[in-house]
Coordinates of N, CA and C in Angstrom, one line a residue:
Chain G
X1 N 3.3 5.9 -19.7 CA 3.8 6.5 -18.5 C 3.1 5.9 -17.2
X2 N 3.9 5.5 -16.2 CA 3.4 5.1 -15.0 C 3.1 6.1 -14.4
X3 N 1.6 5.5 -13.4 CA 0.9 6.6 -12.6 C 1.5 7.0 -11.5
X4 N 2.4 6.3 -11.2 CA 3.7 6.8 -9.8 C 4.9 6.1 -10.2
X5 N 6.2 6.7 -10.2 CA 7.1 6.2 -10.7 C 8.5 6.2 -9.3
X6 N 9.0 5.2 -9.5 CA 10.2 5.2 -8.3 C 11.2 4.5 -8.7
X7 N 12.2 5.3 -8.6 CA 13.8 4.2 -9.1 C 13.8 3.1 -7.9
X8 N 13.5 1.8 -8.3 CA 14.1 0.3 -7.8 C 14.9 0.0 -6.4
X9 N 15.4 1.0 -7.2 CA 17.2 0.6 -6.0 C 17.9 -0.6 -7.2
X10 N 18.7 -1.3 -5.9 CA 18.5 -0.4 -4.6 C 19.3 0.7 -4.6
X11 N 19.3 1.8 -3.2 CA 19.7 2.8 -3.0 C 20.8 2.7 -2.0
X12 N 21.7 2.6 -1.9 CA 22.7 1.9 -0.6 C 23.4 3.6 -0.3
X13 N 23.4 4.0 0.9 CA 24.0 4.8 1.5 C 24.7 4.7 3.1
X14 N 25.7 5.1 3.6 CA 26.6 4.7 4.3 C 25.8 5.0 5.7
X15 N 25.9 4.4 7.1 CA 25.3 5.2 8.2 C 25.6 6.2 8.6
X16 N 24.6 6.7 8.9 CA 24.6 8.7 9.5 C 24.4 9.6 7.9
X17 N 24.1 9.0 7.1 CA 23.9 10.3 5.9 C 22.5 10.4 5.9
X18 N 22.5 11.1 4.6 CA 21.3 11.8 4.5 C 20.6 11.0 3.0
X19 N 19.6 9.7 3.4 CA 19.0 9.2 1.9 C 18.0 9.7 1.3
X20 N 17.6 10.3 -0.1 CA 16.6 10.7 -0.8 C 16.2 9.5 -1.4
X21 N 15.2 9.9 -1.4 CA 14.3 8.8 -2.3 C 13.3 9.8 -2.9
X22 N 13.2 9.2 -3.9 CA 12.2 10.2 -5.3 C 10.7 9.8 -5.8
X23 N 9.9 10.4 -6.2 CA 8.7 9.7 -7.0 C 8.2 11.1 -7.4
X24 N 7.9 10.4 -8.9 CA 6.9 11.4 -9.5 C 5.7 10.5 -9.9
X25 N 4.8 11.6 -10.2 CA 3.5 11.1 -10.7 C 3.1 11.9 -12.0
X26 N 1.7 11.2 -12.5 CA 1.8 11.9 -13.7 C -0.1 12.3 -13.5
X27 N -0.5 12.3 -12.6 CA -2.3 12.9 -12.5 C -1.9 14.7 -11.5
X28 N -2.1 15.6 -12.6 CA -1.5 16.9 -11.8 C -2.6 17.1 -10.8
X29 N -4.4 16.5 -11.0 CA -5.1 16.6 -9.7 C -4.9 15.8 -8.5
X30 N -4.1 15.4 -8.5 CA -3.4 14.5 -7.3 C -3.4 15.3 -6.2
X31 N -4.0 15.0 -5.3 CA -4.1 15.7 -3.8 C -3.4 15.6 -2.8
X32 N -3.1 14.5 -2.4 CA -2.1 13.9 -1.2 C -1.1 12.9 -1.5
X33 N 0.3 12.5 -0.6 CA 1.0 12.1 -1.1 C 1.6 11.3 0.3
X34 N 1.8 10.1 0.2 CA 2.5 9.4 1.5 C 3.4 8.9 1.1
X35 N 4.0 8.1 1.9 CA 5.3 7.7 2.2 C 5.2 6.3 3.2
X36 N 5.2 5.6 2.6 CA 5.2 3.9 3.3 C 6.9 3.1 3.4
X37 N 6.6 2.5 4.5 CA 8.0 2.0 4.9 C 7.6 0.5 4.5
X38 N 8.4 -0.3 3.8 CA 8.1 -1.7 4.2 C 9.5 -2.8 4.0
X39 N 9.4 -3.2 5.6 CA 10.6 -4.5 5.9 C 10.2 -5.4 4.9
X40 N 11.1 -6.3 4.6 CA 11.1 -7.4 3.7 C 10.0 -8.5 4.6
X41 N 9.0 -8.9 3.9 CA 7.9 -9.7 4.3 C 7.0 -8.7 5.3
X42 N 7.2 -7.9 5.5 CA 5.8 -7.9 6.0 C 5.6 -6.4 5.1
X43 N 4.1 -5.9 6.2 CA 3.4 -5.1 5.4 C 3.5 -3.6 5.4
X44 N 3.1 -2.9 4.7 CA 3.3 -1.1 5.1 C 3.2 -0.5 5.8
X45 N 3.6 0.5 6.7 CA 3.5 1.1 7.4 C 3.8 2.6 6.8
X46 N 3.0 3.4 7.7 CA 3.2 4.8 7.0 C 4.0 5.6 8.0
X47 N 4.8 6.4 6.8 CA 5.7 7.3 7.5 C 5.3 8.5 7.9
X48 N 4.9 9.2 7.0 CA 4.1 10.4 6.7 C 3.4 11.2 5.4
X49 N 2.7 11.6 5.6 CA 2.1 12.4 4.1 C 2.0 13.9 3.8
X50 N 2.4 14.1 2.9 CA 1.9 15.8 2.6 C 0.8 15.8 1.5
X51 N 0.6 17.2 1.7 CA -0.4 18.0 0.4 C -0.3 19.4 0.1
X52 N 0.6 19.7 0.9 CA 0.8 21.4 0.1 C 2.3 21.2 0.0
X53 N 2.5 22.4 -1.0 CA 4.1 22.6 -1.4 C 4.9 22.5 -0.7
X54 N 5.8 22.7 -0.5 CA 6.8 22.7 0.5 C 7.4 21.3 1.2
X55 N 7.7 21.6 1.9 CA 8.6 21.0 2.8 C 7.9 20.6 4.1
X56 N 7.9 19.2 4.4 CA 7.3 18.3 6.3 C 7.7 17.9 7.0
X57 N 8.5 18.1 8.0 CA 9.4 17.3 8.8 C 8.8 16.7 10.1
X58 N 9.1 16.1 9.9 CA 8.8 14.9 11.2 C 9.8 13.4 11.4
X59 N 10.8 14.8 12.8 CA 11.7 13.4 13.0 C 12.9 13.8 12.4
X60 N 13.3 12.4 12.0 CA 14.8 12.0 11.5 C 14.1 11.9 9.6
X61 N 12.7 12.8 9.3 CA 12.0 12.6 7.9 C 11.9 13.5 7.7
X62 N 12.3 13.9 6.1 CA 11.2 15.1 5.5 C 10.7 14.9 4.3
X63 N 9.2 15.3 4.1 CA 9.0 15.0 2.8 C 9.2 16.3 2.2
X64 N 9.2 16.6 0.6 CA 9.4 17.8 -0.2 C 8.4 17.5 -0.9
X65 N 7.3 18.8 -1.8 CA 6.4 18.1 -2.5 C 6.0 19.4 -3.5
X66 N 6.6 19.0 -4.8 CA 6.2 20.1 -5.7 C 5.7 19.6 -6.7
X67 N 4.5 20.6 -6.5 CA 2.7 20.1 -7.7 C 3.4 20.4 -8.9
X68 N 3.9 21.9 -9.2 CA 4.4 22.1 -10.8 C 5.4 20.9 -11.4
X69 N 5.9 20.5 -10.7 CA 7.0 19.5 -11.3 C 6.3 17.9 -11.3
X70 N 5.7 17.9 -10.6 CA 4.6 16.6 -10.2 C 6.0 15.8 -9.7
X71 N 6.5 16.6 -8.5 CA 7.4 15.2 -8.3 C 7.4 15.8 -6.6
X72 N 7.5 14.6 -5.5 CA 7.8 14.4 -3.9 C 8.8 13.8 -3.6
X73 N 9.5 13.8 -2.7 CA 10.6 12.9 -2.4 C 10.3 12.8 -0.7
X74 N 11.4 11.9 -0.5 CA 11.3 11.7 1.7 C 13.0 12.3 1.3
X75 N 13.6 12.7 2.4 CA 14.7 12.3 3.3 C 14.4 12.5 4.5
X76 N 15.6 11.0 4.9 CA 16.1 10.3 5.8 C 17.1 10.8 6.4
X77 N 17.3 11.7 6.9 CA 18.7 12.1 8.0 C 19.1 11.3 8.7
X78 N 20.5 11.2 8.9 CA 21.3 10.2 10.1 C 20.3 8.9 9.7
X79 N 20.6 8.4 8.7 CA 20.3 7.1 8.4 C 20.5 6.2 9.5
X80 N 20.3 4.9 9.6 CA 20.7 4.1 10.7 C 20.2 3.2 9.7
X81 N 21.2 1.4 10.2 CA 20.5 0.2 9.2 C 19.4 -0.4 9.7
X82 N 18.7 0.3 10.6 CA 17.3 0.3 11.0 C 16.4 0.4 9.9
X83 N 17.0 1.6 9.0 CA 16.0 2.5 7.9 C 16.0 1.6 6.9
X84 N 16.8 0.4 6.8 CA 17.2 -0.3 5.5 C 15.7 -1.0 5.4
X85 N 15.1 -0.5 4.2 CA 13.7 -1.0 4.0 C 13.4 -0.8 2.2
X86 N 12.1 -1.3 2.1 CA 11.5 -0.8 0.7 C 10.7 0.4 1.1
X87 N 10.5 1.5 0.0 CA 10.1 2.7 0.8 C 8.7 3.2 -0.7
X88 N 7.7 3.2 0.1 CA 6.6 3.2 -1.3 C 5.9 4.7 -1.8
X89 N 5.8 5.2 -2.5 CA 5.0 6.2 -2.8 C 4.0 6.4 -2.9
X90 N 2.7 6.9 -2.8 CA 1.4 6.5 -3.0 C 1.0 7.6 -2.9
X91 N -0.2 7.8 -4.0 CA -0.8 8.9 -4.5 C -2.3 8.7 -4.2
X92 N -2.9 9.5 -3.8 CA -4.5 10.0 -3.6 C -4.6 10.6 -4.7
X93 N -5.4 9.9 -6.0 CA -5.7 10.9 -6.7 C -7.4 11.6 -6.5
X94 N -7.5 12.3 -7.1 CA -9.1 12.7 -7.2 C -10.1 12.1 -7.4
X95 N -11.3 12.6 -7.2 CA -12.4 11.7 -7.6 C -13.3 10.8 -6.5
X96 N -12.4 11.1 -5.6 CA -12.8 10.6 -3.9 C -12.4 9.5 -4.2
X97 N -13.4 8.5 -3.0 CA -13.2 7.6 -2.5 C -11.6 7.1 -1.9
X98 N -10.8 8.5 -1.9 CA -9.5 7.8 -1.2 C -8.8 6.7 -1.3
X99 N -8.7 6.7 -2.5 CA -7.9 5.7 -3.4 C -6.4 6.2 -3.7
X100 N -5.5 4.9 -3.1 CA -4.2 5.3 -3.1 C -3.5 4.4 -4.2
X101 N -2.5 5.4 -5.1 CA -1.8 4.3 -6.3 C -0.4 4.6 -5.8
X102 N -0.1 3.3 -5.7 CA 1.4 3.0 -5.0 C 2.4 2.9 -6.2
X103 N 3.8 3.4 -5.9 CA 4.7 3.1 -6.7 C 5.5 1.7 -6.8
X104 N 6.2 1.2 -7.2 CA 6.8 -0.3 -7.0 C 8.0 0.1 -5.6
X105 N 7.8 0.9 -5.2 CA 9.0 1.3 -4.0 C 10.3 1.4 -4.9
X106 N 11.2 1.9 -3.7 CA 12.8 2.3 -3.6 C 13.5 1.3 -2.7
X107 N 14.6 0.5 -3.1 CA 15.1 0.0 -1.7 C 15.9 0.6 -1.0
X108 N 16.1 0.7 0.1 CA 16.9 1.4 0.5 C 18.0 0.4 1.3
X109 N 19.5 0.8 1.6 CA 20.3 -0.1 2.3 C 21.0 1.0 3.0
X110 N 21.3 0.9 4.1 CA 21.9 2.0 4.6 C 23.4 0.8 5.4
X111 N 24.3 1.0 5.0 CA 25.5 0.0 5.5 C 26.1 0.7 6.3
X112 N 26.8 0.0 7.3 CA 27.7 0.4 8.6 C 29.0 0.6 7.9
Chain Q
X1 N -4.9 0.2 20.6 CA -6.2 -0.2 19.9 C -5.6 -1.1 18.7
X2 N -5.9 -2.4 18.8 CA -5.9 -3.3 17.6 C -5.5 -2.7 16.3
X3 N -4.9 -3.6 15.4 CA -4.6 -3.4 14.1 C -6.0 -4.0 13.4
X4 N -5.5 -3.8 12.1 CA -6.3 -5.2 11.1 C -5.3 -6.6 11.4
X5 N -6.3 -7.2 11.2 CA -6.1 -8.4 11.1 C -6.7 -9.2 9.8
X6 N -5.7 -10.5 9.8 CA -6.0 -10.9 8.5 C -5.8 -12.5 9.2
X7 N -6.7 -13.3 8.5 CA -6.1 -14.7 8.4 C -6.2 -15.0 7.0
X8 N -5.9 -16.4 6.8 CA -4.6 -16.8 7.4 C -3.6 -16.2 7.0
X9 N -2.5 -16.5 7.5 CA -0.9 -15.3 6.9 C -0.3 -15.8 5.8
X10 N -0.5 -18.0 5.6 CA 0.3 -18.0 4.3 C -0.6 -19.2 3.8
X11 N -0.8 -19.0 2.4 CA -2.2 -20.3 1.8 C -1.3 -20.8 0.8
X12 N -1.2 -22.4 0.6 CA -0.3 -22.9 -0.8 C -1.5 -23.6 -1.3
X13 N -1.5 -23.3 -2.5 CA -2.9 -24.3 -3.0 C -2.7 -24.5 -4.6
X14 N -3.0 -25.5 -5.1 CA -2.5 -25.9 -6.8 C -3.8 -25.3 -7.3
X15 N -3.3 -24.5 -8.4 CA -4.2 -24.0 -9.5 C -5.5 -24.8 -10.0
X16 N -6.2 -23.8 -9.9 CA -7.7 -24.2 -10.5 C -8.4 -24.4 -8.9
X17 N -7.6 -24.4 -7.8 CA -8.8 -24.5 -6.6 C -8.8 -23.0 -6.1
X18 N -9.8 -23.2 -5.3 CA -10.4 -21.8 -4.5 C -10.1 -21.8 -3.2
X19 N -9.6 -20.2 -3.2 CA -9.5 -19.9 -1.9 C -9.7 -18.4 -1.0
X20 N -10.0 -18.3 0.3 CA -10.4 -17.2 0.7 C -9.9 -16.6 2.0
X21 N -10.0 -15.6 2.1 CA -9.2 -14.5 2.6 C -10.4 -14.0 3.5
X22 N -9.8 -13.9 5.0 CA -10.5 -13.2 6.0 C -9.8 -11.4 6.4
X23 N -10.2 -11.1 6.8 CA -10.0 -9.4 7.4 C -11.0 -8.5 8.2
X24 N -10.5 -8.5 9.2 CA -11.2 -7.3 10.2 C -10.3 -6.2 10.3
X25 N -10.8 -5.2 10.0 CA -10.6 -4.1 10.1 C -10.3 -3.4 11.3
X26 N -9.8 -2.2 11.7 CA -9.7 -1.4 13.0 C -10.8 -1.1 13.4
X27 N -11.4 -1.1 14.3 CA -12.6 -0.7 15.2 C -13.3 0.7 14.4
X28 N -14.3 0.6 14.1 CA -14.8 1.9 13.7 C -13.9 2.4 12.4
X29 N -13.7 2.1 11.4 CA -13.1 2.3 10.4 C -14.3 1.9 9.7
X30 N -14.8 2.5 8.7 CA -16.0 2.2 7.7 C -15.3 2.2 6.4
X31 N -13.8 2.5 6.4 CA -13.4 1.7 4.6 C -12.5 0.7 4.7
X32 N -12.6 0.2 3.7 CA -11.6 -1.7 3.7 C -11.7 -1.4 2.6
X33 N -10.2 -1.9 2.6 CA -9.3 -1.9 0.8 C -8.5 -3.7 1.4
X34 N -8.8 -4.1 0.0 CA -7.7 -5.2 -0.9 C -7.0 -4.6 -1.4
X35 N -5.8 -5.1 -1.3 CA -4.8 -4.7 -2.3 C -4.1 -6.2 -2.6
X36 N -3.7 -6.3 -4.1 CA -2.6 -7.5 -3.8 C -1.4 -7.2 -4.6
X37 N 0.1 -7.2 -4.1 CA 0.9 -7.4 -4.1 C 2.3 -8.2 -4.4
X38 N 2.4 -8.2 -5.7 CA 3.3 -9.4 -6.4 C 4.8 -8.9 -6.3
X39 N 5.4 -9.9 -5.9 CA 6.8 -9.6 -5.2 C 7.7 -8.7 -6.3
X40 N 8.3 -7.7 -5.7 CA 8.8 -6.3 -6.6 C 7.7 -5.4 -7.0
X41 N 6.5 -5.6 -6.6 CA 5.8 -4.0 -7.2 C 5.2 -3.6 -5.9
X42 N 4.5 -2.6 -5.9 CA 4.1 -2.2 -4.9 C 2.2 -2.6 -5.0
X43 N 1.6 -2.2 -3.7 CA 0.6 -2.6 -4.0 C -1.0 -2.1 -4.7
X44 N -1.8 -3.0 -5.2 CA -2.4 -2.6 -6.3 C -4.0 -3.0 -6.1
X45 N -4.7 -1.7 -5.8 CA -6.3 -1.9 -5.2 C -6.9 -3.0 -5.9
X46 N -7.7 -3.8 -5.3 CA -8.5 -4.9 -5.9 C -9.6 -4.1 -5.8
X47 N -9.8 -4.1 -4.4 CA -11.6 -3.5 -3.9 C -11.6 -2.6 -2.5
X48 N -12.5 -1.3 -2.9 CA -12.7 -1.0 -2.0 C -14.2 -0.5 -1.6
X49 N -14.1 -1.1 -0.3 CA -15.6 -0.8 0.5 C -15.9 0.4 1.6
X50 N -16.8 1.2 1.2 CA -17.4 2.0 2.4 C -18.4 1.5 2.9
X51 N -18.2 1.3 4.3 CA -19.2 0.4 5.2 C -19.5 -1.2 4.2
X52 N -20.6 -1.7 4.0 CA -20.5 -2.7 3.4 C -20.9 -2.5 1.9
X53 N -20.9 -1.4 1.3 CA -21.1 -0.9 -0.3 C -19.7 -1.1 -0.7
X54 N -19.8 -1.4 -2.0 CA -18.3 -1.2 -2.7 C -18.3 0.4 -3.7
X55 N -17.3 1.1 -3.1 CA -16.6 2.2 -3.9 C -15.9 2.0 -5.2
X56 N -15.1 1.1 -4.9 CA -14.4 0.8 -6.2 C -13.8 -0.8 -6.3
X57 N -14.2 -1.3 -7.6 CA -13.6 -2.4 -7.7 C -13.3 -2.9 -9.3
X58 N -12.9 -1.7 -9.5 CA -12.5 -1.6 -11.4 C -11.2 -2.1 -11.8
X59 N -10.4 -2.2 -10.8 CA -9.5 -3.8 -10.7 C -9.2 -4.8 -10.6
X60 N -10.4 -5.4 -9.9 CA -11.3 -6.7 -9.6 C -11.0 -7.9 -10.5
X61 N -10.7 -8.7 -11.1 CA -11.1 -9.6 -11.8 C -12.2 -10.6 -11.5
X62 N -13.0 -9.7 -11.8 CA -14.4 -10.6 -11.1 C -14.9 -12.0 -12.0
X63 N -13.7 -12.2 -13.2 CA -14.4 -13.6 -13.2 C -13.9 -15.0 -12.5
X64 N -12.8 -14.3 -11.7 CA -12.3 -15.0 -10.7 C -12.6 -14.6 -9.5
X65 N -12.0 -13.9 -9.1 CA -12.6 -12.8 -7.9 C -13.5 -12.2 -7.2
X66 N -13.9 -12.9 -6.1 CA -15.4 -11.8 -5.2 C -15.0 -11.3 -3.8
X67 N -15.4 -10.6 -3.7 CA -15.2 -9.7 -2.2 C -16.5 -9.4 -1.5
X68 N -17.1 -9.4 -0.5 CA -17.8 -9.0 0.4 C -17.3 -8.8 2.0
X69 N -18.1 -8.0 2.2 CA -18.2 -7.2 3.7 C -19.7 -7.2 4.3
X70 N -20.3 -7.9 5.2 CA -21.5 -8.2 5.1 C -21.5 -7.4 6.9
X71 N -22.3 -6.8 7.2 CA -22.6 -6.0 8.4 C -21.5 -4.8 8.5
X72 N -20.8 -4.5 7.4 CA -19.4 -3.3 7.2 C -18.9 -3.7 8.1
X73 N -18.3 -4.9 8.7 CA -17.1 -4.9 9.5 C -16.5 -5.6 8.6
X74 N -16.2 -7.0 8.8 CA -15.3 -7.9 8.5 C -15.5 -7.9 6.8
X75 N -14.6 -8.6 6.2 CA -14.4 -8.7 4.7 C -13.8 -10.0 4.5
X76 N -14.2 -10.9 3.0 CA -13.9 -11.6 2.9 C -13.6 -11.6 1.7
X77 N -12.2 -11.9 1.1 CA -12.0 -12.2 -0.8 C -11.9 -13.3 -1.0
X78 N -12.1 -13.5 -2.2 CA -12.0 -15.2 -2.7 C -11.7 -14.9 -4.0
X79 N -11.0 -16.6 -4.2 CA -10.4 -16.5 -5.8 C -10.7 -17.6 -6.2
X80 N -11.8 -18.2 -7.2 CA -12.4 -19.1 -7.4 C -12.1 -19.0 -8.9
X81 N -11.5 -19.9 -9.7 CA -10.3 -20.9 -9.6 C -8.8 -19.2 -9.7
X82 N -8.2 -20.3 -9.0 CA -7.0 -19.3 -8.8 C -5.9 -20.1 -9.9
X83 N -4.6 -19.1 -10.3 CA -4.1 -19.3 -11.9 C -2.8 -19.1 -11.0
X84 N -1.8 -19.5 -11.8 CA -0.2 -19.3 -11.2 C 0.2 -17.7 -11.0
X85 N -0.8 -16.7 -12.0 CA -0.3 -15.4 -11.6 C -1.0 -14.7 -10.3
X86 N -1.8 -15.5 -9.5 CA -2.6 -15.0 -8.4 C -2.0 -15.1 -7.2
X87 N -0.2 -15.7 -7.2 CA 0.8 -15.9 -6.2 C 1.5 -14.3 -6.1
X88 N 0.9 -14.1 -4.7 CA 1.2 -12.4 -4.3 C 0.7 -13.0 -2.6
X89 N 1.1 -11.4 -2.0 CA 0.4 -11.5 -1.3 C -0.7 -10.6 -1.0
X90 N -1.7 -11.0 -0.4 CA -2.7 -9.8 0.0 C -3.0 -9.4 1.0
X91 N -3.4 -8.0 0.4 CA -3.2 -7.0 2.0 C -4.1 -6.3 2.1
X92 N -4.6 -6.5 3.5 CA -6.2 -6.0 3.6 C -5.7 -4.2 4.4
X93 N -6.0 -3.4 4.2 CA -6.2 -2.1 4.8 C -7.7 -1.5 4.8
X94 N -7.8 -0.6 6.3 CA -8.6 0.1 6.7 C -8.1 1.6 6.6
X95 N -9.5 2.5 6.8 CA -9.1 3.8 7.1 C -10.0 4.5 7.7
X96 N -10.6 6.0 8.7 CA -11.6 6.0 9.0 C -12.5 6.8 8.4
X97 N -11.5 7.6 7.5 CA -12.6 8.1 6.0 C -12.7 9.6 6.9
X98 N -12.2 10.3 8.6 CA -12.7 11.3 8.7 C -12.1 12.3 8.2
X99 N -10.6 11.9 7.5 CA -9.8 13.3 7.5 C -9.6 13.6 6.0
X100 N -11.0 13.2 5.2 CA -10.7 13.5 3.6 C -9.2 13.2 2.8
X101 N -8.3 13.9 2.4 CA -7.9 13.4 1.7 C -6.3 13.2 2.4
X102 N -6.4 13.3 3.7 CA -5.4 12.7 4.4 C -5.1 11.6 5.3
X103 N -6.5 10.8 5.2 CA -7.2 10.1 6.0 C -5.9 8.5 5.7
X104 N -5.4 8.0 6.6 CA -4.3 7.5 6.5 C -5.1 5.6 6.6
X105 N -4.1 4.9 5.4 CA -4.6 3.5 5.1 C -3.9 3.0 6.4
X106 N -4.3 2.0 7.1 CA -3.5 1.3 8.3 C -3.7 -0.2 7.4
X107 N -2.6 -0.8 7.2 CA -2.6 -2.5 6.7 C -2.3 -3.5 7.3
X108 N -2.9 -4.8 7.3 CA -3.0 -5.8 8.5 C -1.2 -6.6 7.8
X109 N -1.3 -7.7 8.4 CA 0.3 -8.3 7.7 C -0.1 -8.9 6.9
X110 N -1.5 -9.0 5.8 CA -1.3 -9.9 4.9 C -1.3 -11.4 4.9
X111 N -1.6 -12.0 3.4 CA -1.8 -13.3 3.1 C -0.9 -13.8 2.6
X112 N -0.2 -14.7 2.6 CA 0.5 -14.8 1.4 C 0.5 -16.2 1.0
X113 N -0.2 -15.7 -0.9 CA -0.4 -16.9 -1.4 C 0.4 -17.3 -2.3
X114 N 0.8 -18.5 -2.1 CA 1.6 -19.7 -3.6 C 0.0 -20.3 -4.2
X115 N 0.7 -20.2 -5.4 CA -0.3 -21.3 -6.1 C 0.4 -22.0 -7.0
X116 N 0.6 -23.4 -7.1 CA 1.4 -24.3 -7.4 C 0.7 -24.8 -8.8

């Protein structure tokens, strides 16, 4: 079992909807959880992160994040083909040193 | 305020030679991570340093691979002899370690190496 998991893609959804993208993990002391954007060739950028249950909105983003199920997701509202990117998961697990284990990303395509 | 930076952006070089990787970090950031990155996966810790000590580098292939950070700013990796699977790119990230486990990686644009 991979230590962060994410369906490939790609994910193609129409402009103005609403795209999910998924990841689970499998370390349940896993503490924090981000969300990386990355255009084709270049490098990551961060969207946002959580660490408590629920629900984070920021923006046209929200992450959802449930420890019992060990699984987080983003949505993307009003998509735009702006948003069309690879979109990474990454885990803080324990143990310090703030070590993040990335998923292989989701692609996302959002078409006019 | 500045990003990381990295040189060079793209290295071609035929297998069995050496090569090395520059990175400065964001101002006042005392951790630097390697990560390298093989096209379709996401990216995968080499090494990481707090100030110029290394934290973790249990991914390392250190019989090819060295990393140093000499005065905790700048960092440098090297891949002495490098193999056709070493064609990725690499990506240097900073962080400033104050906000514990929220403390957010910032990444420069990376290297990107062929090895022929």
């Amino acid at each position: 079992q991979k230590e962060v998991e994410q369906n490939s893609g790609p994910l193609s959804v129409p402009e103005g909807a609403i795209a999910s993208l998924n990841c689970t993990y499998s370390d349940r002391g896993s503490q924090s959880f981000f969300w990386y954007r990355q255009y084709s060739g270049k490098s990551p950028e961060l969207i946002m992160f959580i660490y408590s249950n629920g629900d984070k909105e920021d923006g046209r983003f929200t992450a959802q994040l449930n420890k019992a199920s060990q699984y987080v997701s983003l949505l993307i509202r009003d998509s735009q083909p702006s948003d069309s990117a690879t979109y990474l998961c990454a885990v803080n697990k324990p143990g310090g040193g703030n070590k993040l284990t990335f998923g292989t990303g989701t692609q996302l395509k959002v078409e006019l | 305020e500045a990003g990381v930076a990295q040189s060079p952006r793209y290295k071609i070089i035929e297998k069995r030679q050496s090569v090395a990787f520059w990175c400065n970090p964001i101002s006042g950031h005392a951790t630097l991570y390697w990560y390298q990155q093989i096209l379709g996966q996401g990216p995968k810790l080499l090494i990481q340093f707090q100030n110029n000590g290394v934290v973790d580098d249990s991914q390392l292939p250190k019989d090819r691979f060295s990393a140093e950070r000499l005065k905790g700013v700048d960092s440098t990796l090297k891949i002495q002899p490098a193999k056709l699977e070493d064609s990725a790119v690499y990506l240097c990230a900073s962080s400033s370690r104050s906000k514990g486990i929220t403390d957010t990686q910032y990444f420069g644009p990376g290297t990107r190496l062929t090895v022929l």
